[in-house]
Coordinates of C-alpha atoms in Angstrom, one line a residue:
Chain A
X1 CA 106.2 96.1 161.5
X2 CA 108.5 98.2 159.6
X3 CA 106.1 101.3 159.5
X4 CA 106.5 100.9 163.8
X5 CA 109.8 100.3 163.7
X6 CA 110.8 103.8 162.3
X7 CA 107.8 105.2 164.7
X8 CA 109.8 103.5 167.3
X9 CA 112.9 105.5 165.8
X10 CA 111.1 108.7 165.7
X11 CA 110.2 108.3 169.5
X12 CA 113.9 107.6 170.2
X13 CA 114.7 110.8 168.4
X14 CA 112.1 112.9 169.7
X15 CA 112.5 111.7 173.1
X16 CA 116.0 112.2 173.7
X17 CA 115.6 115.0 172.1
X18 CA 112.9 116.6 174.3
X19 CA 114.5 114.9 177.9
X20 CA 117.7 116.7 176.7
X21 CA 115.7 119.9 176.3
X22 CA 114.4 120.1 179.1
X23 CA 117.4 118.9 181.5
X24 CA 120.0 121.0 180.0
X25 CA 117.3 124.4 181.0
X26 CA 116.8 123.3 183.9
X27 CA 120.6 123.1 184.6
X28 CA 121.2 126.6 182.5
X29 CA 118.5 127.7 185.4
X30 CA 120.1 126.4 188.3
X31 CA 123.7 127.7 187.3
X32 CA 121.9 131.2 186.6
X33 CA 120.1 131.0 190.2
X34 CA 123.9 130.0 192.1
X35 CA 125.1 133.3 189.9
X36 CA 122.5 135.4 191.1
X37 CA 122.6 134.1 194.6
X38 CA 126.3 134.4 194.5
X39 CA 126.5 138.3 193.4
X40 CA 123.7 138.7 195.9
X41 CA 125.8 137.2 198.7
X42 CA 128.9 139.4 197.2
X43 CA 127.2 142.6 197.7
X44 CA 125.9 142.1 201.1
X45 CA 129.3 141.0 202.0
X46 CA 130.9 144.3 200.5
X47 CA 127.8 146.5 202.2
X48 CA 128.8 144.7 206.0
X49 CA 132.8 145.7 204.9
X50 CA 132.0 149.3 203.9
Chain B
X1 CA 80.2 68.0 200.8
X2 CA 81.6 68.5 197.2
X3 CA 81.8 72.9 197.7
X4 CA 85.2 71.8 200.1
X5 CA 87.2 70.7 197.5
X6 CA 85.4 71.6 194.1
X7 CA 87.7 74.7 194.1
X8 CA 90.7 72.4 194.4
X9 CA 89.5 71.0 191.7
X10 CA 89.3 74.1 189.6
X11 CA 92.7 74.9 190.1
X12 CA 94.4 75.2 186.5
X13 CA 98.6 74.7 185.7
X14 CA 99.1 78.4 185.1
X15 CA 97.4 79.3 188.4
X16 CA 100.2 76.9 189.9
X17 CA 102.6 78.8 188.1
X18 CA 101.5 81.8 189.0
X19 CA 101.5 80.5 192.9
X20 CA 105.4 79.9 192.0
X21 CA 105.9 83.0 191.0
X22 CA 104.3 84.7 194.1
X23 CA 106.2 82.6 196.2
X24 CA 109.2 83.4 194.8
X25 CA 108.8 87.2 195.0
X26 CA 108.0 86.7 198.8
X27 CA 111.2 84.9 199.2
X28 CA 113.3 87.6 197.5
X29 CA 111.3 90.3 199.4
X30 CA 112.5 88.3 202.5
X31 CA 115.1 86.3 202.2
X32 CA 117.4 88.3 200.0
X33 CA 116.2 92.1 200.8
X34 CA 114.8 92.5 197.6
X35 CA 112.5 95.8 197.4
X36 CA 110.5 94.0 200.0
X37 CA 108.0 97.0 200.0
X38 CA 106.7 96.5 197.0
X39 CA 107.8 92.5 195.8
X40 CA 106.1 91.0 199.3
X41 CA 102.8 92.7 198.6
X42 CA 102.7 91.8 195.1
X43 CA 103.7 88.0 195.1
X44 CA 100.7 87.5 198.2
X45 CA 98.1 89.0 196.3
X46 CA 99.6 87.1 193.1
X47 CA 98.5 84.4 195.3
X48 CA 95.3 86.1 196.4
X49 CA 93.7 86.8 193.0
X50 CA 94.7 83.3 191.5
X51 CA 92.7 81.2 194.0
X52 CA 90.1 80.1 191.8
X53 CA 86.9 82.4 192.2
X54 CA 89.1 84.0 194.4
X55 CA 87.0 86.7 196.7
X56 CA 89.6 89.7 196.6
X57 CA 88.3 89.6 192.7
X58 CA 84.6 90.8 191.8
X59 CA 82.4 87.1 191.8
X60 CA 79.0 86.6 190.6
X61 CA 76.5 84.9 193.4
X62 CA 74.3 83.2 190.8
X63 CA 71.9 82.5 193.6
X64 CA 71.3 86.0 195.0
X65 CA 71.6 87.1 191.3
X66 CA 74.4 89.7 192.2
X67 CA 78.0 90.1 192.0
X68 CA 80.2 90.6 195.5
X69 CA 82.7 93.6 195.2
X70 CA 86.0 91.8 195.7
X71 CA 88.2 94.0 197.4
X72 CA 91.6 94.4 195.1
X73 CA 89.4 94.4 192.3
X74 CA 87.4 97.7 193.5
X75 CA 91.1 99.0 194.8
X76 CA 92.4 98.5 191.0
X77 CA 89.4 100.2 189.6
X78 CA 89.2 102.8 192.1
X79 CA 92.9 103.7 192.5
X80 CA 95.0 102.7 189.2
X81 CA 92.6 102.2 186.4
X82 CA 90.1 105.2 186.8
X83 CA 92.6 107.5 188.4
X84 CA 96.0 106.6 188.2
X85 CA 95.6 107.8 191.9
X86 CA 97.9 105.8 193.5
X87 CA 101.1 105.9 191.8
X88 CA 100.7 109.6 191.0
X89 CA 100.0 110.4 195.2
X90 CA 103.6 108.1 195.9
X91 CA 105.3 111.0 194.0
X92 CA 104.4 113.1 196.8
X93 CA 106.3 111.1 199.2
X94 CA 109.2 110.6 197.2
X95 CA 109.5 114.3 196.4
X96 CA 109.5 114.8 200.1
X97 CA 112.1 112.3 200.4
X98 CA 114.2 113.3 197.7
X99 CA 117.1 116.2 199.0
X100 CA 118.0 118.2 195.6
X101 CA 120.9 119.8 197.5
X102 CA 123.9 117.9 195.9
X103 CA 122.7 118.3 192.8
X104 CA 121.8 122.0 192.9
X105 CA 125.4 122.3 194.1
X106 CA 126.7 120.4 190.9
X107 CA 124.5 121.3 188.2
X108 CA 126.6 119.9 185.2
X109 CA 125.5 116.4 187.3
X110 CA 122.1 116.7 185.6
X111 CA 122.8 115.5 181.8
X112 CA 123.4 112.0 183.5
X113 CA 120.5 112.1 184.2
X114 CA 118.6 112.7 180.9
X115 CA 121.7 110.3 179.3
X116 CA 120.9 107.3 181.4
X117 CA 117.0 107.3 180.1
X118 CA 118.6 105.9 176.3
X119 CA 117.9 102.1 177.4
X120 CA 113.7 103.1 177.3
X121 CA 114.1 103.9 173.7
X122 CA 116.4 100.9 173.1
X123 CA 113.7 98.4 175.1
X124 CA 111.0 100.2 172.8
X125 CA 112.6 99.9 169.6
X126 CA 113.7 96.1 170.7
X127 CA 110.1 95.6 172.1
X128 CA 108.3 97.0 168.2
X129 CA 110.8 94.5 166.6
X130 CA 109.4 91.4 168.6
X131 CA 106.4 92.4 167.9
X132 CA 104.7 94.2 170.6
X133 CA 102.2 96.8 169.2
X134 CA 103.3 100.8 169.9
X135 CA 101.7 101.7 173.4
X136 CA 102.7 98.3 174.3
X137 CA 106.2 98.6 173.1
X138 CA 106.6 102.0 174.5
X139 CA 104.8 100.9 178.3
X140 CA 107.7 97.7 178.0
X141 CA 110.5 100.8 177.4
X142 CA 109.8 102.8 180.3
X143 CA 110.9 99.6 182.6
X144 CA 114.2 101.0 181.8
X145 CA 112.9 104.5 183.7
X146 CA 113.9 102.1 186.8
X147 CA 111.0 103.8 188.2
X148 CA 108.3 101.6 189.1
X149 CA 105.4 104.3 189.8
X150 CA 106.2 106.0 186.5
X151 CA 106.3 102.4 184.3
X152 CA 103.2 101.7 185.9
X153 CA 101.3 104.7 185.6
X154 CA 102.4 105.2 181.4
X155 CA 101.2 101.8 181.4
X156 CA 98.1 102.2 182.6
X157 CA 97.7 105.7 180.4
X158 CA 99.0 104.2 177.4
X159 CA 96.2 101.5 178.1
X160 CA 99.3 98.4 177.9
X161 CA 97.9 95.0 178.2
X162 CA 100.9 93.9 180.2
X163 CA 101.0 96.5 183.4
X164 CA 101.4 93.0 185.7
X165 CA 104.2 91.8 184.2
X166 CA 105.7 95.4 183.5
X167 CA 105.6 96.6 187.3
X168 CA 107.3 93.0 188.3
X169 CA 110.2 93.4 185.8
X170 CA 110.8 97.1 186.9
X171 CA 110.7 96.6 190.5
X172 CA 112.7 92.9 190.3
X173 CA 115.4 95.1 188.5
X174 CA 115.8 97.8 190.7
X175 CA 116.2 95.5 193.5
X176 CA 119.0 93.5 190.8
X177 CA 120.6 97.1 190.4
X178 CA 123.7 95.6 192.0
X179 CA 123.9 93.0 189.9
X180 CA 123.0 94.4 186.5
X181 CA 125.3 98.0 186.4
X182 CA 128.6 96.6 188.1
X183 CA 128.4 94.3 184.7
X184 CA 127.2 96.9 182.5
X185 CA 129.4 99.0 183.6
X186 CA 132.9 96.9 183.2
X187 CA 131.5 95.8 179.5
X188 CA 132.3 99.6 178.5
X189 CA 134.9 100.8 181.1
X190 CA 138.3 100.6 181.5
X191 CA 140.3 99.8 184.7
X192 CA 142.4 103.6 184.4
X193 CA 139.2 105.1 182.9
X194 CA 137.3 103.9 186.3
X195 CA 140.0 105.0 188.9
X196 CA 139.5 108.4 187.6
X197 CA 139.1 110.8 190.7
X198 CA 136.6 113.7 191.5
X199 CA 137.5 116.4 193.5
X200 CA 134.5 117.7 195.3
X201 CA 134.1 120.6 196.3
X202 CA 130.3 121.5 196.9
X203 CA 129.1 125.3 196.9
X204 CA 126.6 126.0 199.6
X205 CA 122.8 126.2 198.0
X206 CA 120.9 128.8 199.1
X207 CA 117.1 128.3 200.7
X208 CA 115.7 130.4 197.8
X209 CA 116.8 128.2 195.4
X210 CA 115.8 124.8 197.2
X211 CA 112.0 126.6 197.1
X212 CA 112.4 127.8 193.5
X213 CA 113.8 124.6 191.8
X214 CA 110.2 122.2 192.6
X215 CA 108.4 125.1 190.9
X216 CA 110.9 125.8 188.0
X217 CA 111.0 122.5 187.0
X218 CA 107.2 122.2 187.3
X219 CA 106.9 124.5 184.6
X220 CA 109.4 123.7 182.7
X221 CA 108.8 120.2 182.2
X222 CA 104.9 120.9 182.4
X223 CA 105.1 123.1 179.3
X224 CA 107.6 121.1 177.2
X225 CA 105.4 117.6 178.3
X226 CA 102.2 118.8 179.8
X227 CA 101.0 115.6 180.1
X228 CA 104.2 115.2 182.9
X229 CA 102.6 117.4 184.6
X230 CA 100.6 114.9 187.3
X231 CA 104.3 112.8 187.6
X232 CA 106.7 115.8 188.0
X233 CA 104.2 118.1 189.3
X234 CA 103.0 115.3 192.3
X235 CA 106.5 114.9 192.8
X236 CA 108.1 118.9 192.8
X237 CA 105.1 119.3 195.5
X238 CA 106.5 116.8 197.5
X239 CA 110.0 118.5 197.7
X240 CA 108.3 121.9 197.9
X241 CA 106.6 120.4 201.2
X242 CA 110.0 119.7 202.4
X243 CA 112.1 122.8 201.6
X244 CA 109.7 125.5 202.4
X245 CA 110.4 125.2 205.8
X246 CA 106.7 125.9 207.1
X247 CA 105.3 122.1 206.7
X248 CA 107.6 120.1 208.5
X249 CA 104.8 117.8 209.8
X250 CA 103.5 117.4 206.5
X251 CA 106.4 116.9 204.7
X252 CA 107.0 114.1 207.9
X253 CA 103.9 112.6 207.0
X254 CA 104.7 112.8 202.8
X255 CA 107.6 111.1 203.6
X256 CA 107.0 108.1 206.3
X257 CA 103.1 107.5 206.7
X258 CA 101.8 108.5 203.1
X259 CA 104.5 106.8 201.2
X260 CA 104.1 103.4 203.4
X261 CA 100.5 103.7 203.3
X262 CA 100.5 104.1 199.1
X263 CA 103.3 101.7 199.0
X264 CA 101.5 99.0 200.8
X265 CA 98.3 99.6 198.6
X266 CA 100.1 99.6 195.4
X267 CA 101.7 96.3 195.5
X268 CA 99.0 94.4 196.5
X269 CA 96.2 96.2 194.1
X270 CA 98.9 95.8 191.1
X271 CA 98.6 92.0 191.9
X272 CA 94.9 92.1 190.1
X273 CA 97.0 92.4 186.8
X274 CA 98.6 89.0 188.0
X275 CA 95.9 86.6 186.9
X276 CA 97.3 83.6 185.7
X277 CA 95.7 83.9 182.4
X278 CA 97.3 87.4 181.6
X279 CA 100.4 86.7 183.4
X280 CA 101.7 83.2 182.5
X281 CA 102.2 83.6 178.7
X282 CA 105.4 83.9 176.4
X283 CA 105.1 87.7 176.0
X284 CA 105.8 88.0 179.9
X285 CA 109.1 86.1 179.8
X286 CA 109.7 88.4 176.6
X287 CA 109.4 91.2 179.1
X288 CA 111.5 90.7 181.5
X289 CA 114.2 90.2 178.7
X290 CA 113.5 93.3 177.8
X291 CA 113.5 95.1 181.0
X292 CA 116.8 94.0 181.7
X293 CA 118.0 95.1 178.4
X294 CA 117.0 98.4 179.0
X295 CA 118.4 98.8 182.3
X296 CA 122.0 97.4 180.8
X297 CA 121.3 100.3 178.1
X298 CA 120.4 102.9 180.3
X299 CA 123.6 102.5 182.4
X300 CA 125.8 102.2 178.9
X301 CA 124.2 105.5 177.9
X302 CA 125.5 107.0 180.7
X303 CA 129.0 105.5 181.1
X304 CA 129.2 106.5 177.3
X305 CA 127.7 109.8 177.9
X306 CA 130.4 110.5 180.5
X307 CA 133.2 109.3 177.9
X308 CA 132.2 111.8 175.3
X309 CA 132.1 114.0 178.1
X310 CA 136.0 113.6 179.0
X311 CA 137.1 114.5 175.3
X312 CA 136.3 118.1 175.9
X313 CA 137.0 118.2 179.8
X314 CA 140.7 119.4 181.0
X315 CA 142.7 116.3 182.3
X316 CA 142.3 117.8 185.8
X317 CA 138.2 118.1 185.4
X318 CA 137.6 114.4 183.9
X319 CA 134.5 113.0 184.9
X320 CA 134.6 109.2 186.2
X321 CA 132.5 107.1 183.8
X322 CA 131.1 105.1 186.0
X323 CA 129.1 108.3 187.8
X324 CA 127.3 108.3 184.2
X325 CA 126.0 105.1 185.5
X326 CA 123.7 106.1 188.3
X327 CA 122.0 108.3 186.3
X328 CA 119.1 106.2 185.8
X329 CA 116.4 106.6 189.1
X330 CA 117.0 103.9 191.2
X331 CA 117.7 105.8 194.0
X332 CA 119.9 105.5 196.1
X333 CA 121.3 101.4 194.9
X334 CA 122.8 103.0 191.6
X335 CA 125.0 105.8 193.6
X336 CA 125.7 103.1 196.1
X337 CA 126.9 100.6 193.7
X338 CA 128.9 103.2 192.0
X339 CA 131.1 104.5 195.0
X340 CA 131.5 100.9 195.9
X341 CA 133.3 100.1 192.3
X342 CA 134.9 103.3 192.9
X343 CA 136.3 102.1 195.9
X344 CA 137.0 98.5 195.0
X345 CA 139.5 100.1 192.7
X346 CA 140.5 102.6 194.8
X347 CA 139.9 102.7 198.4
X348 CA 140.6 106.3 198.4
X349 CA 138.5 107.4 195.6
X350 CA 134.8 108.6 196.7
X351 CA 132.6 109.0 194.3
X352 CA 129.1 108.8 196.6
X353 CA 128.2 112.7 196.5
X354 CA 128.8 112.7 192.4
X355 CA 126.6 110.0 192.3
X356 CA 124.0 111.0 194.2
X357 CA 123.5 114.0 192.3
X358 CA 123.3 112.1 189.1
X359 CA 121.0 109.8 190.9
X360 CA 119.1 112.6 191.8
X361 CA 119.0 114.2 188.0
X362 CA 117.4 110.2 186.8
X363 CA 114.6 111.0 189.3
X364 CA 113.5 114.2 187.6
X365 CA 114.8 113.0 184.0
X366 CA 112.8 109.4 184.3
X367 CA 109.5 111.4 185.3
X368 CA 110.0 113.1 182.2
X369 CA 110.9 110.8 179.8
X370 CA 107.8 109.0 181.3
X371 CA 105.7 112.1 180.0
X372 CA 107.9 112.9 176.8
X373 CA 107.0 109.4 175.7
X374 CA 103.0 109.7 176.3
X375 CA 102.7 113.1 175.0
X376 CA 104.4 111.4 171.5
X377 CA 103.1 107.9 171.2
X378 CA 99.6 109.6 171.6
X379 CA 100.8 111.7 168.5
X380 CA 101.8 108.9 166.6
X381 CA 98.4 106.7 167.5
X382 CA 96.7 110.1 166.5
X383 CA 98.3 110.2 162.9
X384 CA 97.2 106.1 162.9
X385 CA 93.8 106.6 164.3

């Protein structure tokens, strides 16, 4: 039981680990896309003004 | 004239138990509102498959020297255990159903999401320690996904023994989502810590980013986890339908007809794993300790989460702790019991649209934890093998 338990601790590690991973990209992608969308939006704005 | 009541006869004390127990989900599907989608289908064919030599199961007609197909039996084999057809297709309706939008507009919303998946680990270590083999242990954590598709489909790859009682305890806890997180939640909160407010202030999302996000996180959960891939793929498909703006009727259909229509089959056909001699033992009481531990844990991990949060926000950007809460996927009773706190304490404070997007995040984050976990217990069994 001992051997599992530090498997169990190893997939407690590795999983946090990898659900952290992959949720913090996916919110450094989605703040990236609102930039992009936002300088986008900027420039079309300043084109109409001009 | 003894075939009339020979069955009777053949009826054993667990099958009685087990008629209990389907009665019992029946009347919380009914009576008290409980999930009845899913608990109502699932306590009649509890019912259905313990009759004894019950016809919904396969049954050998000595005389004709055959076996007659018994229809839950064939949509077990056909839909859960040879394909895992049947959860993976409800993703598509839930994708459709799920709107990404307030989350998209509050991305730092997401880590609640990943933070409120720590009670699966918890349940698994918890699980190892009473002596529940790995892939057992591990199917046993992922109640605490509060995501009954997900629990049941890592069961069923993780080949579990105890899918039955695994799919009752995660859908009998999302339904008990009210009761379980308001506690949960006090045990670590403060009164001034939960009358924290939120300004919110949502920034509009463009459509080219509603289309890009299903396929972003596709890949990006497909290549860290590929063996996510059928859960967040089945479900980023769903939500593709609905934002691309061309497949209205399908999404329509994703959404109302295919999700009923799975829904329906799914709670009945997970009734075959019901039989009285898996079902009534002391490992399934063990269970359902477990799930509720995990859902208690996954809410602490995100009230906590939230917490550690504050110490490096500016006092006028805190985060309420009890929006750390409804990061788990029980969508939408965790954001619901959430603003309702919120409001109990202050009936000005509104926390629903901070909720929902950390609601939101546990959908994506539970699919993946779901995958995380297969791809490494298969590892581990590897290493063992």
């Amino acid at each position: 039981m001992n051997e599992n338990i530090m498997y169990a601790l190893e997939i407690m590690g590795k999983g946090m680990f990898s659900i952290f991973a992959v949720i913090i990209l996916l919110t450094f992608i989605v703040y990236l896309m609102a930039k992009i969308t936002e300088i986008r939006s900027n420039k079309k704005g300043g084109q109409e003004e001009a | 004239m003894e075939f009339l009541y020979s069955n009777l006869l053949e009826i054993t004390p667990q099958q009685l138990v087990m008629y209990a127990v389907g009665i019992l989900l029946i009347y919380l599907a009914i009576a008290k509102g409980y999930e009845p989608a899913l608990l109502l289908p699932m306590g009649f064919g509890a019912i259905l498959v313990n009759l004894p030599n019950s016809g919904v199961l396969n049954q050998p007609l000595e005389g004709l020297g055959e076996e007659a197909t018994g229809i839950i039996e064939w949509l077990y084999n056909v839909g859960i255990d040879a394909s895992e057809a049947m959860p993976i297709l409800l993703f598509i309706g839930i994708g459709a159903m799920i709107d990404f939008g307030p989350l998209l507009s509050n991305p730092k919303m997401f880590l609640f999401g990943a933070a409120a998946q720590f009670g699966i680990f918890i349940a698994i270590m918890f699980a190892v320690i009473l002596g529940f083999s790995l892939n057992d242990a591990a199917s046993i954590g992922m109640i605490g996904a509060a995501d009954g598709p997900t629990s049941i489909l890592v069961s069923k790859i993780l080949h579990s023994n105890y899918i039955g009682p695994i799919a009752v305890a995660a859908y009998s806890y999302m339904a008990l989502v009210p009761i379980v997180q308001p506690f949960a939640i006090k045990l670590v909160t403060t009164k001034k810590e939960r009358l924290i407010r939120m300004d919110y202030n949502p920034k509009s999302v463009s459509k080219t980013t509603r289309i890009l996000f299903p396929i972003i996180v596709t890949f990006v959960a497909g290549l860290v986890a590929p063996t996510s891939v059928a859960l967040v793929g089945f479900l980023m498909f769903g939500n593709l339908i609905r934002e691309c703006g061309v497949l209205n009727a399908l999404s329509d259909s994703a959404q109302n007809v295919l999700a009923n229509l799975i829904t329906l089959l799914l709670g009945i056909t997970i009734a075959f794993s019901m039989k009285a001699d898996q079902f009534v033992t002391i490992d399934t009481l063990k269970i359902m300790g477990l799930g509720l531990f995990a859902f208690v844990f996954d809410t602490i991990g995100g009230v906590v989460f939230a917490k550690v949060l504050n110490l490096f926000m500016k006092k006028d950007k805190k985060i309420n702790p009890m929006v750390g809460a409804a990061g788990i996927s029980a969508f939408p009773m965790s954001a619901r019991v959430v603003q309702k706190m919120g409001l109990k304490e202050d009936p000005t404070n509104h926390l629903l649209m901070h909720a929902i997007s950390a609601n939101v995040s546990g959908q994506i984050a539970s699919v993946v934890a779901g995958g995380v976990i297969v791809e490494i217990v298969n590892k581990i069994l590897m290493t063992l093998a």
